[in-house]
mmCIF file of C-alpha atoms and ligand atoms in Angstrom:
data_model
loop_
_atom_site.group_PDB
_atom_site.id
_atom_site.type_symbol
_atom_site.label_atom_id
_atom_site.label_comp_id
_atom_site.label_asym_id
_atom_site.label_seq_id
_atom_site.Cartn_x
_atom_site.Cartn_y
_atom_site.Cartn_z
ATOM 1 C CA MET B 1 1.631 -56.748 -19.282
ATOM 2 C CA ALA B 2 -0.661 -56.897 -21.902
ATOM 3 C CA GLY B 3 -3.969 -54.696 -22.191
ATOM 4 C CA ASN B 4 -6.726 -56.365 -20.216
ATOM 5 C CA ALA B 5 -8.817 -57.090 -23.399
ATOM 6 C CA ASP B 6 -5.330 -58.641 -24.458
ATOM 7 C CA ARG B 7 -4.466 -61.186 -21.851
ATOM 8 C CA PRO B 8 -5.665 -64.770 -21.638
ATOM 9 C CA ILE B 9 -8.249 -66.300 -20.521
ATOM 10 C CA GLY B 10 -7.435 -69.903 -17.852
ATOM 11 C CA VAL B 11 -9.877 -72.696 -17.874
ATOM 12 C CA PHE B 12 -9.557 -75.551 -15.268
ATOM 13 C CA ASP B 13 -10.618 -78.870 -14.235
ATOM 14 C CA SER B 14 -9.475 -82.288 -13.187
ATOM 15 C CA GLY B 15 -8.787 -83.441 -16.339
ATOM 16 C CA VAL B 16 -10.138 -83.720 -19.417
ATOM 17 C CA GLY B 17 -13.292 -83.088 -18.676
ATOM 18 C CA GLY B 18 -13.092 -78.869 -18.681
ATOM 19 C CA LEU B 19 -12.549 -79.675 -22.274
ATOM 20 C CA THR B 20 -15.794 -80.319 -23.447
ATOM 21 C CA VAL B 21 -16.441 -75.924 -21.912
ATOM 22 C CA LEU B 22 -12.889 -74.212 -24.024
ATOM 23 C CA ASP B 23 -14.621 -76.777 -27.534
ATOM 24 C CA GLU B 24 -17.041 -74.508 -26.523
ATOM 25 C CA LEU B 25 -15.358 -71.205 -25.462
ATOM 26 C CA LEU B 26 -12.842 -71.778 -28.727
ATOM 27 C CA ALA B 27 -16.197 -72.169 -31.328
ATOM 28 C CA ARG B 28 -17.791 -69.073 -29.295
ATOM 29 C CA LEU B 29 -14.932 -66.810 -28.814
ATOM 30 C CA PRO B 30 -12.345 -67.180 -31.775
ATOM 31 C CA SER B 31 -9.966 -64.198 -31.307
ATOM 32 C CA GLU B 32 -9.185 -65.490 -27.455
ATOM 33 C CA ASP B 33 -5.673 -66.707 -25.815
ATOM 34 C CA PHE B 34 -6.655 -69.519 -24.092
ATOM 35 C CA ILE B 35 -4.250 -72.076 -21.094
ATOM 36 C CA TYR B 36 -5.786 -75.016 -20.147
ATOM 37 C CA PHE B 37 -4.837 -76.560 -16.725
ATOM 38 C CA GLY B 38 -5.949 -79.924 -16.019
ATOM 39 C CA ASP B 39 -5.267 -80.855 -12.990
ATOM 40 C CA THR B 40 -4.305 -84.565 -13.491
ATOM 41 C CA GLU B 41 -2.157 -85.310 -10.870
ATOM 42 C CA TRP B 42 -5.435 -85.285 -7.847
ATOM 43 C CA PHE B 43 -7.891 -86.337 -10.554
ATOM 44 C CA PRO B 44 -10.967 -87.288 -9.535
ATOM 45 C CA TYR B 45 -11.947 -84.259 -7.485
ATOM 46 C CA GLY B 46 -15.521 -86.110 -6.214
ATOM 47 C CA ASP B 47 -13.794 -87.733 -3.836
ATOM 48 C CA LYS B 48 -12.095 -85.108 -2.296
ATOM 49 C CA SER B 49 -13.079 -82.991 0.720
ATOM 50 C CA ALA B 50 -14.199 -79.342 -0.313
ATOM 51 C CA GLU B 51 -11.269 -78.025 2.292
ATOM 52 C CA ASP B 52 -8.666 -79.870 0.458
ATOM 53 C CA LEU B 53 -10.444 -78.447 -3.237
ATOM 54 C CA ARG B 54 -10.399 -75.051 -2.351
ATOM 55 C CA ALA B 55 -6.819 -75.481 -1.318
ATOM 56 C CA ARG B 56 -6.285 -76.799 -4.130
ATOM 57 C CA ALA B 57 -8.331 -74.515 -6.467
ATOM 58 C CA ASP B 58 -6.386 -71.456 -4.920
ATOM 59 C CA ALA B 59 -3.173 -72.629 -5.748
ATOM 60 C CA ILE B 60 -3.730 -73.637 -9.420
ATOM 61 C CA ALA B 61 -5.678 -69.789 -9.518
ATOM 62 C CA GLY B 62 -2.249 -68.934 -8.382
ATOM 63 C CA TRP B 63 -0.363 -70.626 -11.344
ATOM 64 C CA LEU B 64 -2.901 -69.149 -13.539
ATOM 65 C CA LEU B 65 -2.239 -65.151 -13.019
ATOM 66 C CA ALA B 66 0.729 -66.031 -12.432
ATOM 67 C CA GLN B 67 0.351 -66.726 -16.601
ATOM 68 C CA ASP B 68 -1.505 -62.839 -16.057
ATOM 69 C CA VAL B 69 -5.271 -64.318 -16.891
ATOM 70 C CA LYS B 70 -8.046 -61.414 -17.579
ATOM 71 C CA MET B 71 -10.485 -64.677 -16.132
ATOM 72 C CA ILE B 72 -10.420 -67.347 -14.708
ATOM 73 C CA VAL B 73 -13.380 -70.246 -15.760
ATOM 74 C CA VAL B 74 -13.893 -72.815 -13.426
ATOM 75 C CA ALA B 75 -14.880 -75.917 -15.813
ATOM 76 C CA CYS B 76 -15.542 -78.026 -13.754
ATOM 77 C CA ASN B 77 -18.698 -78.829 -11.781
ATOM 78 C CA THR B 78 -16.704 -80.733 -8.054
ATOM 79 C CA ALA B 79 -14.497 -77.716 -8.190
ATOM 80 C CA THR B 80 -17.378 -74.803 -8.456
ATOM 81 C CA ALA B 81 -19.537 -76.322 -5.619
ATOM 82 C CA ALA B 82 -16.451 -76.371 -3.131
ATOM 83 C CA ALA B 83 -14.153 -73.556 -4.884
ATOM 84 C CA LEU B 84 -15.808 -70.781 -6.861
ATOM 85 C CA ALA B 85 -17.047 -68.751 -4.154
ATOM 86 C CA HIS B 86 -13.924 -68.845 -2.262
ATOM 87 C CA LEU B 87 -12.277 -68.096 -5.396
ATOM 88 C CA GLN B 88 -14.776 -65.136 -6.162
ATOM 89 C CA THR B 89 -14.091 -63.195 -3.089
ATOM 90 C CA HIS B 90 -10.221 -63.417 -2.776
ATOM 91 C CA LEU B 91 -9.306 -62.972 -6.431
ATOM 92 C CA ASP B 92 -9.249 -59.834 -8.312
ATOM 93 C CA VAL B 93 -10.059 -61.132 -12.065
ATOM 94 C CA PRO B 94 -13.676 -62.368 -12.496
ATOM 95 C CA VAL B 95 -14.295 -65.806 -12.128
ATOM 96 C CA ILE B 96 -16.817 -68.113 -13.615
ATOM 97 C CA GLY B 97 -17.506 -71.363 -12.530
ATOM 98 C CA VAL B 98 -20.058 -73.975 -14.410
ATOM 99 C CA MET B 99 -23.684 -74.759 -12.540
ATOM 100 C CA THR B 100 -25.747 -71.298 -12.343
ATOM 101 C CA ALA B 101 -26.122 -71.044 -16.374
ATOM 102 C CA GLU B 102 -27.609 -75.201 -16.507
ATOM 103 C CA SER B 103 -29.233 -75.194 -13.346
ATOM 104 C CA HIS B 104 -31.407 -71.742 -15.219
ATOM 105 C CA ALA B 105 -31.151 -73.634 -18.998
ATOM 106 C CA ALA B 106 -32.461 -77.219 -16.797
ATOM 107 C CA VAL B 107 -35.224 -74.940 -15.441
ATOM 108 C CA GLN B 108 -36.168 -73.026 -18.871
ATOM 109 C CA SER B 109 -36.629 -76.200 -20.787
ATOM 110 C CA SER B 110 -38.220 -78.362 -18.114
ATOM 111 C CA ARG B 111 -42.268 -78.793 -19.043
ATOM 112 C CA THR B 112 -43.131 -81.283 -16.203
ATOM 113 C CA ARG B 113 -40.581 -79.584 -14.191
ATOM 114 C CA ARG B 114 -38.793 -82.986 -13.142
ATOM 115 C CA ILE B 115 -35.094 -81.738 -13.224
ATOM 116 C CA GLY B 116 -32.648 -85.221 -13.445
ATOM 117 C CA LEU B 117 -28.954 -84.354 -12.634
ATOM 118 C CA LEU B 118 -25.710 -86.840 -12.703
ATOM 119 C CA ALA B 119 -22.548 -85.539 -11.194
ATOM 120 C CA THR B 120 -19.753 -86.986 -9.453
ATOM 121 C CA GLU B 121 -20.373 -87.582 -5.316
ATOM 122 C CA ALA B 122 -19.024 -84.535 -4.117
ATOM 123 C CA THR B 123 -20.964 -82.080 -6.398
ATOM 124 C CA VAL B 124 -24.642 -83.938 -5.548
ATOM 125 C CA ALA B 125 -23.071 -84.008 -1.385
ATOM 126 C CA SER B 126 -23.149 -80.297 -1.503
ATOM 127 C CA GLY B 127 -26.562 -79.460 -2.563
ATOM 128 C CA SER B 128 -25.567 -76.583 -4.996
ATOM 129 C CA TYR B 129 -27.110 -77.682 -8.394
ATOM 130 C CA GLN B 130 -30.807 -78.348 -5.703
ATOM 131 C CA ARG B 131 -30.128 -75.113 -4.308
ATOM 132 C CA MET B 132 -29.818 -73.360 -7.828
ATOM 133 C CA ILE B 133 -32.240 -75.584 -9.615
ATOM 134 C CA ALA B 134 -34.548 -73.887 -6.686
ATOM 135 C CA ALA B 135 -34.114 -70.383 -6.349
ATOM 136 C CA HIS B 136 -35.470 -70.763 -10.187
ATOM 137 C CA ASP B 137 -38.070 -73.263 -9.192
ATOM 138 C CA ALA B 138 -38.563 -73.818 -6.311
ATOM 139 C CA GLY B 139 -41.357 -76.633 -7.013
ATOM 140 C CA ALA B 140 -39.470 -78.412 -9.044
ATOM 141 C CA GLU B 141 -37.906 -82.079 -8.680
ATOM 142 C CA VAL B 142 -34.724 -82.702 -8.782
ATOM 143 C CA THR B 143 -33.400 -86.419 -8.745
ATOM 144 C CA ALA B 144 -30.039 -86.179 -8.258
ATOM 145 C CA VAL B 145 -27.540 -89.710 -9.114
ATOM 146 C CA ALA B 146 -24.231 -89.175 -7.735
ATOM 147 C CA CYS B 147 -22.672 -90.939 -10.224
ATOM 148 C CA PRO B 148 -18.468 -92.173 -8.393
ATOM 149 C CA ARG B 149 -16.891 -94.273 -11.177
ATOM 150 C CA LEU B 150 -18.307 -92.329 -14.696
ATOM 151 C CA ALA B 151 -15.601 -89.764 -14.752
ATOM 152 C CA PRO B 152 -13.056 -92.192 -14.192
ATOM 153 C CA ALA B 153 -13.894 -94.578 -17.110
ATOM 154 C CA ILE B 154 -13.673 -91.609 -19.070
ATOM 155 C CA GLN B 155 -10.233 -90.004 -17.982
ATOM 156 C CA SER B 156 -8.957 -94.106 -18.373
ATOM 157 C CA GLY B 157 -9.046 -93.134 -21.789
ATOM 158 C CA ASP B 158 -9.527 -96.502 -22.250
ATOM 159 C CA PRO B 159 -12.343 -97.164 -24.656
ATOM 160 C CA PHE B 160 -15.744 -97.182 -23.985
ATOM 161 C CA ASP B 161 -16.839 -100.860 -23.778
ATOM 162 C CA GLU B 162 -20.211 -102.633 -22.574
ATOM 163 C CA SER B 163 -19.109 -102.132 -18.777
ATOM 164 C CA VAL B 164 -19.300 -98.109 -20.003
ATOM 165 C CA VAL B 165 -22.773 -98.323 -21.708
ATOM 166 C CA ASP B 166 -23.656 -100.542 -18.407
ATOM 167 C CA MET B 167 -22.560 -98.164 -16.027
ATOM 168 C CA VAL B 168 -24.326 -95.314 -17.262
ATOM 169 C CA ARG B 169 -27.698 -98.030 -17.730
ATOM 170 C CA GLU B 170 -27.185 -98.307 -13.985
ATOM 171 C CA TYR B 171 -27.069 -94.498 -12.953
ATOM 172 C CA THR B 172 -30.212 -93.300 -15.385
ATOM 173 C CA GLN B 173 -32.063 -95.830 -13.808
ATOM 174 C CA PRO B 174 -33.429 -92.634 -11.196
ATOM 175 C CA LEU B 175 -33.616 -90.700 -13.793
ATOM 176 C CA ARG B 176 -35.934 -93.037 -15.955
ATOM 177 C CA ASP B 177 -38.068 -94.299 -12.536
ATOM 178 C CA ALA B 178 -39.054 -90.565 -11.358
ATOM 179 C CA ASP B 179 -39.426 -89.938 -15.404
ATOM 180 C CA VAL B 180 -37.614 -86.436 -16.007
ATOM 181 C CA ASP B 181 -37.987 -84.843 -19.074
ATOM 182 C CA THR B 182 -34.610 -83.036 -18.784
ATOM 183 C CA VAL B 183 -30.765 -84.548 -17.430
ATOM 184 C CA ILE B 184 -28.232 -81.380 -16.433
ATOM 185 C CA LEU B 185 -24.631 -83.657 -17.367
ATOM 186 C CA GLY B 186 -23.832 -82.010 -13.805
ATOM 187 C CA CYS B 187 -20.013 -83.263 -14.788
ATOM 188 C CA THR B 188 -17.582 -81.464 -17.464
ATOM 189 C CA HIS B 189 -16.701 -84.865 -18.125
ATOM 190 C CA TYR B 190 -19.895 -86.586 -19.007
ATOM 191 C CA PRO B 191 -20.884 -84.509 -22.232
ATOM 192 C CA MET B 192 -18.401 -87.207 -23.374
ATOM 193 C CA VAL B 193 -20.320 -90.089 -23.161
ATOM 194 C CA ALA B 194 -23.490 -88.018 -24.246
ATOM 195 C CA LYS B 195 -24.218 -90.404 -27.198
ATOM 196 C CA LEU B 196 -24.580 -93.581 -24.056
ATOM 197 C CA ILE B 197 -27.231 -91.220 -21.998
ATOM 198 C CA ARG B 198 -29.336 -89.891 -24.827
ATOM 199 C CA ARG B 199 -30.223 -93.887 -25.369
ATOM 200 C CA GLN B 200 -30.330 -94.481 -21.965
ATOM 201 C CA VAL B 201 -33.540 -91.489 -21.459
ATOM 202 C CA PRO B 202 -33.936 -90.657 -25.203
ATOM 203 C CA ASP B 203 -37.056 -88.374 -24.221
ATOM 204 C CA ALA B 204 -35.171 -86.163 -22.090
ATOM 205 C CA THR B 205 -33.666 -82.454 -22.950
ATOM 206 C CA LEU B 206 -30.149 -83.010 -22.006
ATOM 207 C CA ILE B 207 -28.171 -79.839 -20.878
ATOM 208 C CA SER B 208 -24.259 -79.490 -20.787
ATOM 209 C CA SER B 209 -22.017 -76.786 -18.883
ATOM 210 C CA GLY B 210 -20.328 -75.895 -22.402
ATOM 211 C CA GLU B 211 -22.404 -74.178 -24.640
ATOM 212 C CA GLU B 212 -24.400 -72.205 -21.315
ATOM 213 C CA ILE B 213 -20.933 -70.795 -20.111
ATOM 214 C CA ALA B 214 -19.493 -70.126 -23.187
ATOM 215 C CA ARG B 215 -22.334 -67.494 -23.813
ATOM 216 C CA GLU B 216 -22.360 -66.332 -20.011
ATOM 217 C CA ILE B 217 -18.539 -65.963 -20.716
ATOM 218 C CA ALA B 218 -19.246 -64.005 -24.041
ATOM 219 C CA ASP B 219 -21.522 -61.535 -22.430
ATOM 220 C CA THR B 220 -19.221 -60.996 -19.272
ATOM 221 C CA LEU B 221 -16.062 -59.997 -21.485
ATOM 222 C CA GLY B 222 -18.240 -57.998 -23.399
ATOM 223 C CA ARG B 223 -20.248 -56.296 -21.211
ATOM 224 C CA GLN B 224 -16.690 -55.143 -19.561
ATOM 225 C CA GLY B 225 -15.219 -53.896 -22.361
ATOM 226 C CA MET B 226 -12.948 -56.737 -21.859
ATOM 227 C CA LEU B 227 -13.294 -59.228 -25.359
ATOM 228 C CA ARG B 228 -10.466 -59.309 -27.897
ATOM 229 C CA ASP B 229 -11.211 -57.436 -30.673
ATOM 230 C CA GLY B 230 -11.977 -59.729 -33.700
ATOM 231 C CA GLY B 231 -9.976 -60.264 -36.726
ATOM 232 C CA ARG B 232 -7.485 -62.657 -35.246
ATOM 233 C CA GLU B 233 -6.892 -66.686 -34.365
ATOM 234 C CA GLY B 234 -6.766 -66.678 -30.763
ATOM 235 C CA HIS B 235 -4.182 -69.057 -29.661
ATOM 236 C CA TYR B 236 -4.693 -71.875 -27.177
ATOM 237 C CA ALA B 237 -1.810 -74.192 -24.883
ATOM 238 C CA PHE B 238 -2.442 -76.618 -21.893
ATOM 239 C CA ALA B 239 -0.312 -77.900 -19.079
ATOM 240 C CA CYS B 240 -1.302 -80.298 -16.790
ATOM 241 C CA SER B 241 0.130 -81.633 -13.497
ATOM 242 C CA GLY B 242 0.522 -85.090 -14.414
ATOM 243 C CA ASP B 243 1.789 -87.024 -17.458
ATOM 244 C CA PRO B 244 2.225 -83.858 -19.925
ATOM 245 C CA ASP B 245 2.346 -86.484 -22.826
ATOM 246 C CA ALA B 246 -0.485 -88.959 -22.065
ATOM 247 C CA PHE B 247 -2.794 -85.311 -20.997
ATOM 248 C CA GLY B 248 -1.715 -84.410 -24.940
ATOM 249 C CA THR B 249 -2.753 -88.118 -26.497
ATOM 250 C CA LEU B 250 -5.945 -88.519 -24.560
ATOM 251 C CA GLY B 251 -6.696 -84.479 -25.320
ATOM 252 C CA THR B 252 -6.519 -84.312 -28.872
ATOM 253 C CA ARG B 253 -7.887 -87.871 -28.425
ATOM 254 C CA PHE B 254 -11.291 -85.736 -27.102
ATOM 255 C CA MET B 255 -10.580 -82.841 -28.169
ATOM 256 C CA GLN B 256 -9.637 -83.397 -32.170
ATOM 257 C CA MET B 257 -7.460 -80.586 -32.486
ATOM 258 C CA PRO B 258 -3.584 -80.632 -31.893
ATOM 259 C CA PHE B 259 -2.126 -80.295 -28.740
ATOM 260 C CA GLY B 260 1.495 -78.902 -28.973
ATOM 261 C CA ASP B 261 3.765 -79.179 -26.213
ATOM 262 C CA VAL B 262 2.013 -79.591 -23.055
ATOM 263 C CA GLN B 263 3.593 -78.339 -19.858
ATOM 264 C CA HIS B 264 3.983 -80.110 -16.856
ATOM 265 C CA VAL B 265 3.007 -77.435 -14.122
ATOM 266 C CA ASP B 266 2.912 -78.504 -10.036
ATOM 267 C CA PRO B 267 -0.174 -75.955 -8.894
ATOM 268 C CA GLY B 268 1.448 -77.131 -4.705
ATOM 269 C CA VAL B 269 -1.429 -76.368 -2.832
ATOM 270 C CA GLY B 270 -2.828 -73.326 -1.491
ATOM 271 C CA PRO B 271 -3.219 -71.863 1.788
ATOM 272 C CA ALA B 272 -6.836 -73.570 3.011
ATOM 273 C CA THR B 273 -8.626 -70.571 4.407
HETATM 274 N N1 DGL H 301 -14.955 -82.689 -14.518
HETATM 275 C C1 DGL H 301 -15.088 -82.915 -13.641
HETATM 276 C C2 DGL H 301 -16.375 -82.005 -12.770
HETATM 277 O O1 DGL H 301 -17.390 -81.850 -13.848
HETATM 278 C C3 DGL H 301 -15.237 -83.983 -12.308
HETATM 279 C C4 DGL H 301 -14.443 -85.307 -12.555
HETATM 280 C C5 DGL H 301 -13.540 -84.944 -11.183
HETATM 281 O O2 DGL H 301 -12.678 -85.002 -10.904
HETATM 282 O O3 DGL H 301 -13.937 -86.451 -10.381
HETATM 283 O O4 DGL H 301 -16.919 -82.471 -12.349
#
């Protein structure tokens, strides 16, 4: 077993969305090794029950731990809402999710205290963002919009055509109506359509998970003495539960980096507790 700091960091999402987080992590922590798991067989998470997502997250975490990871990053808002607390309670390695850092950043950035949220149905229904924003500013008004078709449109790999523009226009209408000045991209897939979103809410500040969580992870590793020594270039590797070739092709397009061989892994379903 490698020394604590020299072990890789595990990252997972339902598909390619978490790559927007990995992208920031690779830039901020270039010496670290990463193992990314895309749960493409189970995609989308947005319409799954919290209980099913917890069971699946258990199984994925089990596989990542078998790869000897020193930390698990839940690079998916839906899985964070459903399973982060559960994973943190049961696992010995640090487990970091999205949401907390963006909620704080949104409150810091909003002058009008009117904050918009775009996320999956499950994330909006969980009320997690609303609670976290209230913890930072009980007087902030949150306009939350569930966007059930948006992550599937991105994950499909089809070119972004007028139908996606219409979809974004429709989902951002409540944000324009509420005159928000800050918008949380509350699904890790959404930064991939940030240009389309920005056009619909041109005056708002967009907050996304990647940058915020990368900062939090670098801090956590630093404080715990678990940062790998600099001066080396880290490795990254990919696995997914669906078709590895399709995942590699789509992922390379979004990341603009070579993916190497994507491993096929069926993590199964962990015990729902
Ligand atoms: N990327 C995931 C998230 O951040 C969601 C997409 C999905 O599986 O529905 O919520």
